[in-house]
Structure formats: structure tokens, C-alpha cells
């Protein structure tokens, strides 16, 4: 008998029981709301990307920096509303549900675009896991370095290797990766969202304090000056800054999966649009404040990672709290991003080997006061291997800023812009060459140009880092 699971990718049999217990697709009643969806989005969006925004603003300057952040927020909100409309095919209230981003592409576009979407989406999720492993290790090291600086009075350079910290993060993720379903992550998302506000607020407070201490607002209208960097470096850094900002707003790849946790009525589309407006609005406010105050505090010298680039030495205890909050947040964010990938692989395995007990059988382990934990040996082994692989790659490529920029660039256009626009055109049957169709295509093309520029800048940064890099010897 096939068990009823709440993962977005589960294969369920229709239920004939009480409709109060089951949704229209026969799955257990969804319980998500505007607030739980907002928590999931904020957990996914306000991640490590916020810490690179002061550096990104420094490359672009007071004119372009805030404008670019605002434009990315508008693009993210607009395309997210288009994507939310694709959760159900046909009728927005009673139409067939699309449980995943790929399901939505399959229903609306079909053909080779489905495979293309799957490759881009899951490679991007894999890349995000690597980026978050790097970021968490840097924050853990920052705590130790902060205390080392404090004890030595700044005399000890406090160099250390990042590998043990990446391994520690990986061990924690192996444990949390055994949570079976996305829907069961709501508590982890809320904790992570609180943590994101904690470290963003700490970065903002430290930036304001530094501006007051300086007695002036640093920075210029056009960003880092020629002389501090060459003209070529200025161009590449500006492009990379676009990638960093794009990464800071990326969550479209898991929007459909988050929407699949939301209850109805009201329609999931309405709830998701409200959640998107709340979360993108809150995120943009924090991004503007953190990016601009960091730049105001340090000007051209803004560090690539605001809390760990050691623009701040004191108060060291506040740095420790902020960096600990980053680590806790990234533990949750890693899971929010990886659960769709986990569920996809497990669904494919169950389809290919339907009679395999190793893949399908759950062993219920009783937990006093809680529901029994479902242990599945296939899930245990494959998810553990996945975490190990992402950890090893993180140890090989510990370049925070460049990896963040590259991930943002590669995922932004296809997943945040192209597929949502194309699905919306197909669903609404917008005539080719109509004014609406032309506007949407021009919008998509403009975003493609931005993505290509950002990818080029980030690749140039990685190439530069590799010149002085030795594998598995990432000292900071």
C-alpha cells in the first residue's frame, strides 16, 4: 500500500475519507498560511547574499547600487506573481495542481523545456547548497577569529583552515536532511527567519555605529574609483555585483514547492501573492539598509562579506551573536533549498523501482510526545552522500563572493524570468506579437543581458582566485 506523504513530489493514492482531513487531490490537508509561506520565503531569500550587498553597492556606487537592488526586487515580485498563477493548470481554484516547478513547466510548456528546466533548477539547488556550506564555515571561523583578535589585541593575524568548519556543518546537515517532508520544515524556517533578522539587524547596527564613529558617510556616486582598481577590474566587479544582488533575491526555484504547503480557501495563488509581497517588501527594506549602511561605513573598502570581512572588530560579542545567527539560518536555508531536490530523486527512484522495499519501506521509530519518526534507508544513504559531496566541493572551491555571484547569474534569468514569463504567456494564451507579448519578451531579453554580464564578472573573479589557490588548503 502506498503511504500518503506530504512532500511536494510524493505519489499519493486518492483518499475516500473525510474531506476535512484531505485536500482535493487526495493528499493530507495542507496547513500553510501567508505567514508560514512568508517565513519559508524569507528563510530562502535573506540568506548569505545579504552579507555581500555592501561590497556590491561599493562597486556600483550611490546612484546605481540602490537602484539596481530596487529593480531586482520589482523583477522578483513581478515574476513570482506570474509563477504563483501557474500552481494550478486551468481554473485557479479547482484546476490540476502542479506540485513542483518542473510540473508547472510540463503542464504549460512541455517538450524539451521540461528537461532543460529540471537540469537548471536542480544544478542551481546543488550550487546553493555549496554556497551555503562555504558561507557557514566563514561565519564559524569569524567567531573564533573575533575572539582571537580580542585576546591578542589585534596582534595575532589569527589565520585558520576552513575545512573542519565545513565538515562540522556537513555533519549537522546529514542529521537535518533526514526530515522526510518539506511541510515538516515550518518550525525550522521560522527559527531561520528570526536568525536572518538577527544578523541583518546586527550588521545594520554596526554599520550605523561605524558611520557615527567616522563622522561622515563614505562612498561616491559612481562606486569604487579607478586607481583603487583598474578600468577592467571596475567593469568585471560591477558585473559581479549584479550577480551578487541577483543571488540575494533568488527563491523562484522553490516557490511552487512552498505554494504546495499552503491551505485553501482562499486560493493558493492569492495566499502566495500576499506572502510574496510581504517577504519581498521586508527583504528589500533590509537589503537597502544593510547594503547602503555597510557602504556608508566603509566606502571603497567595503568587505566582500560584511560580518566576516573584518571591517568590525568591536563589539566582538555582537559579532559572535550575528555570526552564530548566520550559521543557524544557513542550516535552515540549506534544507529549504535541498528538500525539493531530495524529493525529486526519491520520486524518480520510486517510479523506476516500484517494488523495492529498500526505496519504499519506512520504519516507524517511536518518539515520546511526538509523532513516530519515519526512517527510510534509501533516504538515509542518498541524502548523506549528497551532503558529503556538497561539503567536499565546498572545501575545493571556498570562494564566497565569486560563487555567490556565479550562482545568482546562472539561476536568475532561466528560473526567475524566462520560464515564469513563458508559462504565463502560454497559460493566458497571449497572442504572439501583441503589445503584451512584445513587452514580456523585451523584459525577458533585458534580464538575459544582465545575467550574461553577471556570469562573466563572476567567472573572471573565480579565475583570479584560482591563480593563488591550493586545493583543500583554504586558510583565512
Short mmCIF file of C-alpha atoms in Angstrom, two decimals, residues 20-291:
data_model
loop_
_atom_site.label_atom_id
_atom_site.label_comp_id
_atom_site.label_asym_id
_atom_site.label_seq_id
_atom_site.Cartn_x
_atom_site.Cartn_y
_atom_site.Cartn_z
CA UNK A 20 -11.80 17.69 6.32
CA UNK A 21 -8.66 15.54 6.50
CA UNK A 22 -7.75 15.56 2.80
CA UNK A 23 -7.41 18.09 0.01
CA UNK A 24 -8.97 17.83 -3.44
CA UNK A 25 -6.01 15.79 -4.72
CA UNK A 26 -6.36 13.15 -2.00
CA UNK A 27 -3.33 14.33 -0.05
CA UNK A 28 -3.35 15.15 3.64
CA UNK A 29 -4.86 18.59 4.28
CA UNK A 30 -2.33 21.36 3.76
CA UNK A 31 -2.00 23.76 6.68
CA UNK A 32 0.29 26.54 5.40
CA UNK A 33 -0.71 30.21 5.61
CA UNK A 34 0.54 33.61 4.45
CA UNK A 35 2.85 33.69 7.48
CA UNK A 36 4.36 30.21 7.11
CA UNK A 37 4.87 30.83 3.36
CA UNK A 38 6.45 34.21 4.16
CA UNK A 39 8.75 32.51 6.70
CA UNK A 40 9.82 29.95 4.07
CA UNK A 41 10.49 32.72 1.53
CA UNK A 42 12.37 34.96 3.98
CA UNK A 43 14.44 31.92 5.04
CA UNK A 44 15.27 31.26 1.40
CA UNK A 45 15.81 34.90 0.37
CA UNK A 46 17.55 36.62 3.31
CA UNK A 47 20.48 34.26 3.24
CA UNK A 48 24.20 34.73 2.93
CA UNK A 49 23.56 37.01 -0.04
CA UNK A 50 22.71 39.95 2.24
CA UNK A 51 26.30 40.00 3.52
CA UNK A 52 27.77 40.73 0.08
CA UNK A 53 25.48 43.71 -0.61
CA UNK A 54 27.78 46.35 0.92
CA UNK A 55 30.56 45.14 -1.41
CA UNK A 56 28.12 45.10 -4.36
CA UNK A 57 26.96 48.65 -3.55
CA UNK A 58 30.62 49.75 -3.34
CA UNK A 59 31.21 48.55 -6.92
CA UNK A 60 28.13 50.34 -8.28
CA UNK A 61 28.07 53.49 -6.12
CA UNK A 62 25.32 55.53 -4.50
CA UNK A 63 23.49 56.07 -7.79
CA UNK A 64 23.36 52.60 -9.33
CA UNK A 65 23.61 50.45 -6.17
CA UNK A 66 20.22 51.20 -4.53
CA UNK A 67 18.51 51.49 -7.96
CA UNK A 68 19.74 48.03 -9.01
CA UNK A 69 18.58 46.49 -5.69
CA UNK A 70 15.15 48.07 -6.12
CA UNK A 71 14.90 46.88 -9.74
CA UNK A 72 15.79 43.30 -8.77
CA UNK A 73 13.11 43.37 -6.05
CA UNK A 74 10.47 44.57 -8.55
CA UNK A 75 11.53 41.91 -11.09
CA UNK A 76 11.45 39.19 -8.40
CA UNK A 77 7.98 40.21 -7.18
CA UNK A 78 6.56 40.51 -10.71
CA UNK A 79 7.86 37.14 -11.93
CA UNK A 80 6.87 35.47 -8.65
CA UNK A 81 3.25 36.54 -9.18
CA UNK A 82 3.40 35.09 -12.71
CA UNK A 83 4.80 31.84 -11.31
CA UNK A 84 2.22 31.66 -8.49
CA UNK A 85 -0.51 31.72 -11.15
CA UNK A 86 0.95 28.51 -12.61
CA UNK A 87 0.46 26.37 -9.47
CA UNK A 88 -2.89 25.15 -10.85
CA UNK A 89 -3.49 24.42 -14.51
CA UNK A 90 -6.76 25.84 -15.84
CA UNK A 91 -9.06 27.02 -13.06
CA UNK A 92 -7.13 28.87 -10.29
CA UNK A 93 -9.33 27.28 -7.58
CA UNK A 94 -10.12 23.76 -8.78
CA UNK A 95 -7.59 23.13 -11.58
CA UNK A 96 -4.97 20.36 -11.52
CA UNK A 97 -2.19 21.07 -9.03
CA UNK A 98 1.43 21.32 -10.14
CA UNK A 99 3.47 20.15 -7.17
CA UNK A 100 6.86 21.31 -8.42
CA UNK A 101 8.44 23.92 -10.65
CA UNK A 102 9.07 21.19 -13.23
CA UNK A 103 5.42 20.05 -13.07
CA UNK A 104 4.33 23.63 -13.84
CA UNK A 105 6.71 23.80 -16.83
CA UNK A 106 5.46 20.37 -18.03
CA UNK A 107 1.80 21.44 -17.82
CA UNK A 108 2.27 24.80 -19.52
CA UNK A 109 5.20 24.36 -21.92
CA UNK A 110 6.07 20.67 -22.24
CA UNK A 111 8.69 19.14 -24.53
CA UNK A 112 12.41 19.71 -24.18
CA UNK A 113 11.84 22.76 -21.96
CA UNK A 114 10.85 20.43 -19.09
CA UNK A 115 14.23 18.67 -19.15
CA UNK A 116 16.05 21.98 -19.57
CA UNK A 117 14.20 23.42 -16.58
CA UNK A 118 14.98 20.35 -14.44
CA UNK A 119 18.70 20.48 -15.25
CA UNK A 120 18.99 24.21 -14.50
CA UNK A 121 16.81 24.09 -11.36
CA UNK A 122 18.46 21.13 -9.68
CA UNK A 123 22.00 22.19 -10.60
CA UNK A 124 21.18 25.58 -9.08
CA UNK A 125 19.86 23.96 -5.88
CA UNK A 126 23.03 21.86 -5.74
CA UNK A 127 25.10 25.02 -6.16
CA UNK A 128 23.19 26.86 -3.43
CA UNK A 129 24.00 24.00 -1.02
CA UNK A 130 27.69 24.51 -1.81
CA UNK A 131 27.42 28.29 -1.40
CA UNK A 132 25.71 27.95 1.98
CA UNK A 133 28.32 25.45 3.21
CA UNK A 134 31.09 27.95 2.35
CA UNK A 135 29.22 30.84 3.99
CA UNK A 136 28.53 28.93 7.21
CA UNK A 137 32.19 27.90 7.57
CA UNK A 138 33.33 31.51 7.08
CA UNK A 139 30.90 32.65 9.81
CA UNK A 140 32.05 29.93 12.23
CA UNK A 141 35.66 30.93 11.64
CA UNK A 142 34.72 34.59 12.13
CA UNK A 143 33.53 33.79 15.67
CA UNK A 144 36.86 32.18 16.51
CA UNK A 145 38.86 34.95 14.81
CA UNK A 146 36.86 37.65 16.56
CA UNK A 147 37.72 36.17 19.95
CA UNK A 148 41.33 35.62 18.88
CA UNK A 149 41.63 39.28 17.83
CA UNK A 150 40.11 40.35 21.13
CA UNK A 151 42.53 38.28 23.21
CA UNK A 152 45.64 39.33 21.26
CA UNK A 153 44.63 42.97 20.92
CA UNK A 154 44.84 42.64 17.14
CA UNK A 155 48.50 41.49 17.16
CA UNK A 156 47.78 37.89 16.10
CA UNK A 157 46.62 37.54 12.44
CA UNK A 158 44.58 34.51 13.61
CA UNK A 159 44.80 32.50 10.36
CA UNK A 160 42.88 29.21 10.32
CA UNK A 161 41.74 26.47 7.97
CA UNK A 162 38.08 26.38 6.88
CA UNK A 163 37.87 22.62 6.27
CA UNK A 164 36.98 21.50 9.84
CA UNK A 165 34.13 24.02 9.92
CA UNK A 166 32.73 22.86 6.59
CA UNK A 167 32.86 19.27 7.84
CA UNK A 168 31.03 20.28 11.05
CA UNK A 169 28.30 22.00 9.01
CA UNK A 170 28.03 18.91 6.81
CA UNK A 171 27.55 16.63 9.83
CA UNK A 172 24.69 18.82 11.07
CA UNK A 173 23.09 18.76 7.61
CA UNK A 174 23.28 14.96 7.47
CA UNK A 175 21.07 14.88 10.58
CA UNK A 176 18.58 17.54 9.43
CA UNK A 177 18.42 16.04 5.94
CA UNK A 178 16.58 13.07 7.40
CA UNK A 179 13.47 15.25 7.94
CA UNK A 180 11.19 13.48 5.40
CA UNK A 181 8.92 16.27 4.14
CA UNK A 182 9.07 19.96 3.20
CA UNK A 183 5.83 20.54 5.14
CA UNK A 184 7.56 19.43 8.35
CA UNK A 185 10.20 22.14 8.00
CA UNK A 186 7.91 25.03 9.02
CA UNK A 187 9.44 25.30 12.52
CA UNK A 188 12.99 25.29 11.13
CA UNK A 189 12.03 28.02 8.64
CA UNK A 190 10.58 30.23 11.38
CA UNK A 191 13.71 29.82 13.54
CA UNK A 192 15.89 30.55 10.49
CA UNK A 193 13.82 33.62 9.55
CA UNK A 194 14.27 35.01 13.09
CA UNK A 195 18.02 34.37 12.79
CA UNK A 196 18.16 36.22 9.45
CA UNK A 197 16.62 39.30 11.07
CA UNK A 198 19.07 38.95 13.97
CA UNK A 199 22.26 39.07 11.90
CA UNK A 200 20.89 41.56 9.37
CA UNK A 201 19.98 43.88 12.25
CA UNK A 202 23.42 43.39 13.82
CA UNK A 203 25.12 44.25 10.50
CA UNK A 204 22.89 47.31 10.17
CA UNK A 205 23.58 48.45 13.76
CA UNK A 206 27.34 48.01 13.35
CA UNK A 207 27.23 49.91 10.05
CA UNK A 208 25.35 52.84 11.67
CA UNK A 209 27.80 52.83 14.61
CA UNK A 210 30.76 52.94 12.20
CA UNK A 211 29.22 55.86 10.25
CA UNK A 212 28.75 57.77 13.53
CA UNK A 213 32.35 56.97 14.55
CA UNK A 214 33.64 58.15 11.16
CA UNK A 215 31.64 61.35 11.43
CA UNK A 216 30.77 61.16 7.73
CA UNK A 217 29.13 59.00 5.07
CA UNK A 218 31.75 57.32 2.88
CA UNK A 219 31.41 56.30 -0.75
CA UNK A 220 30.85 58.05 -4.06
CA UNK A 221 28.10 58.34 -6.66
CA UNK A 222 29.87 56.03 -9.11
CA UNK A 223 31.39 53.47 -6.73
CA UNK A 224 34.97 52.29 -6.29
CA UNK A 225 37.33 54.67 -8.05
CA UNK A 226 39.72 53.93 -10.92
CA UNK A 227 43.11 53.82 -9.27
CA UNK A 228 41.98 51.67 -6.40
CA UNK A 229 41.22 49.16 -9.18
CA UNK A 230 41.98 49.13 -12.91
CA UNK A 231 39.33 50.00 -15.51
CA UNK A 232 39.00 46.32 -16.44
CA UNK A 233 38.61 45.29 -12.79
CA UNK A 234 35.99 48.00 -12.33
CA UNK A 235 33.92 46.54 -15.19
CA UNK A 236 34.24 42.92 -14.02
CA UNK A 237 33.49 43.86 -10.40
CA UNK A 238 30.40 45.83 -11.45
CA UNK A 239 29.15 42.79 -13.40
CA UNK A 240 29.88 40.51 -10.44
CA UNK A 241 27.93 42.90 -8.17
CA UNK A 242 24.86 42.29 -10.37
CA UNK A 243 25.27 38.54 -9.78
CA UNK A 244 25.60 39.04 -6.03
CA UNK A 245 22.38 41.07 -5.92
CA UNK A 246 20.58 38.55 -8.16
CA UNK A 247 21.63 35.72 -5.80
CA UNK A 248 20.39 37.72 -2.82
CA UNK A 249 16.87 37.72 -4.33
CA UNK A 250 16.76 34.18 -5.74
CA UNK A 251 13.98 31.94 -4.47
CA UNK A 252 11.74 31.37 -7.52
CA UNK A 253 13.19 27.87 -7.91
CA UNK A 254 11.34 26.75 -4.78
CA UNK A 255 8.24 28.99 -4.99
CA UNK A 256 5.92 26.26 -6.32
CA UNK A 257 7.13 23.83 -3.65
CA UNK A 258 6.41 26.44 -0.95
CA UNK A 259 3.00 27.14 -2.50
CA UNK A 260 2.20 23.42 -2.27
CA UNK A 261 2.26 23.69 1.54
CA UNK A 262 -0.48 26.39 1.56
CA UNK A 263 -4.09 25.61 2.54
CA UNK A 264 -7.15 26.75 0.60
CA UNK A 265 -9.54 28.58 0.54
CA UNK A 266 -8.59 31.32 -0.25
CA UNK A 267 -6.88 30.14 -3.46
CA UNK A 268 -3.22 29.25 -3.16
CA UNK A 269 -2.42 31.91 -5.76
CA UNK A 270 -3.92 34.71 -3.64
CA UNK A 271 -2.14 33.50 -0.50
CA UNK A 272 1.18 33.21 -2.33
CA UNK A 273 0.91 36.66 -3.85
CA UNK A 274 0.36 38.14 -0.38
CA UNK A 275 3.26 36.12 1.05
CA UNK A 276 5.48 37.25 -1.84
CA UNK A 277 4.57 40.91 -1.31
CA UNK A 278 5.25 40.68 2.44
CA UNK A 279 8.53 38.80 2.13
CA UNK A 280 9.98 40.72 -0.85
CA UNK A 281 8.99 44.03 0.80
CA UNK A 282 10.65 43.10 4.10
CA UNK A 283 13.68 41.70 2.29
CA UNK A 284 14.16 44.82 0.14
CA UNK A 285 13.98 47.07 3.18
CA UNK A 286 16.69 45.02 4.93
CA UNK A 287 18.82 44.81 1.79
CA UNK A 288 18.70 48.56 1.23
CA UNK A 289 19.59 49.27 4.85
CA UNK A 290 22.38 46.68 5.13
CA UNK A 291 23.91 47.35 1.71
#
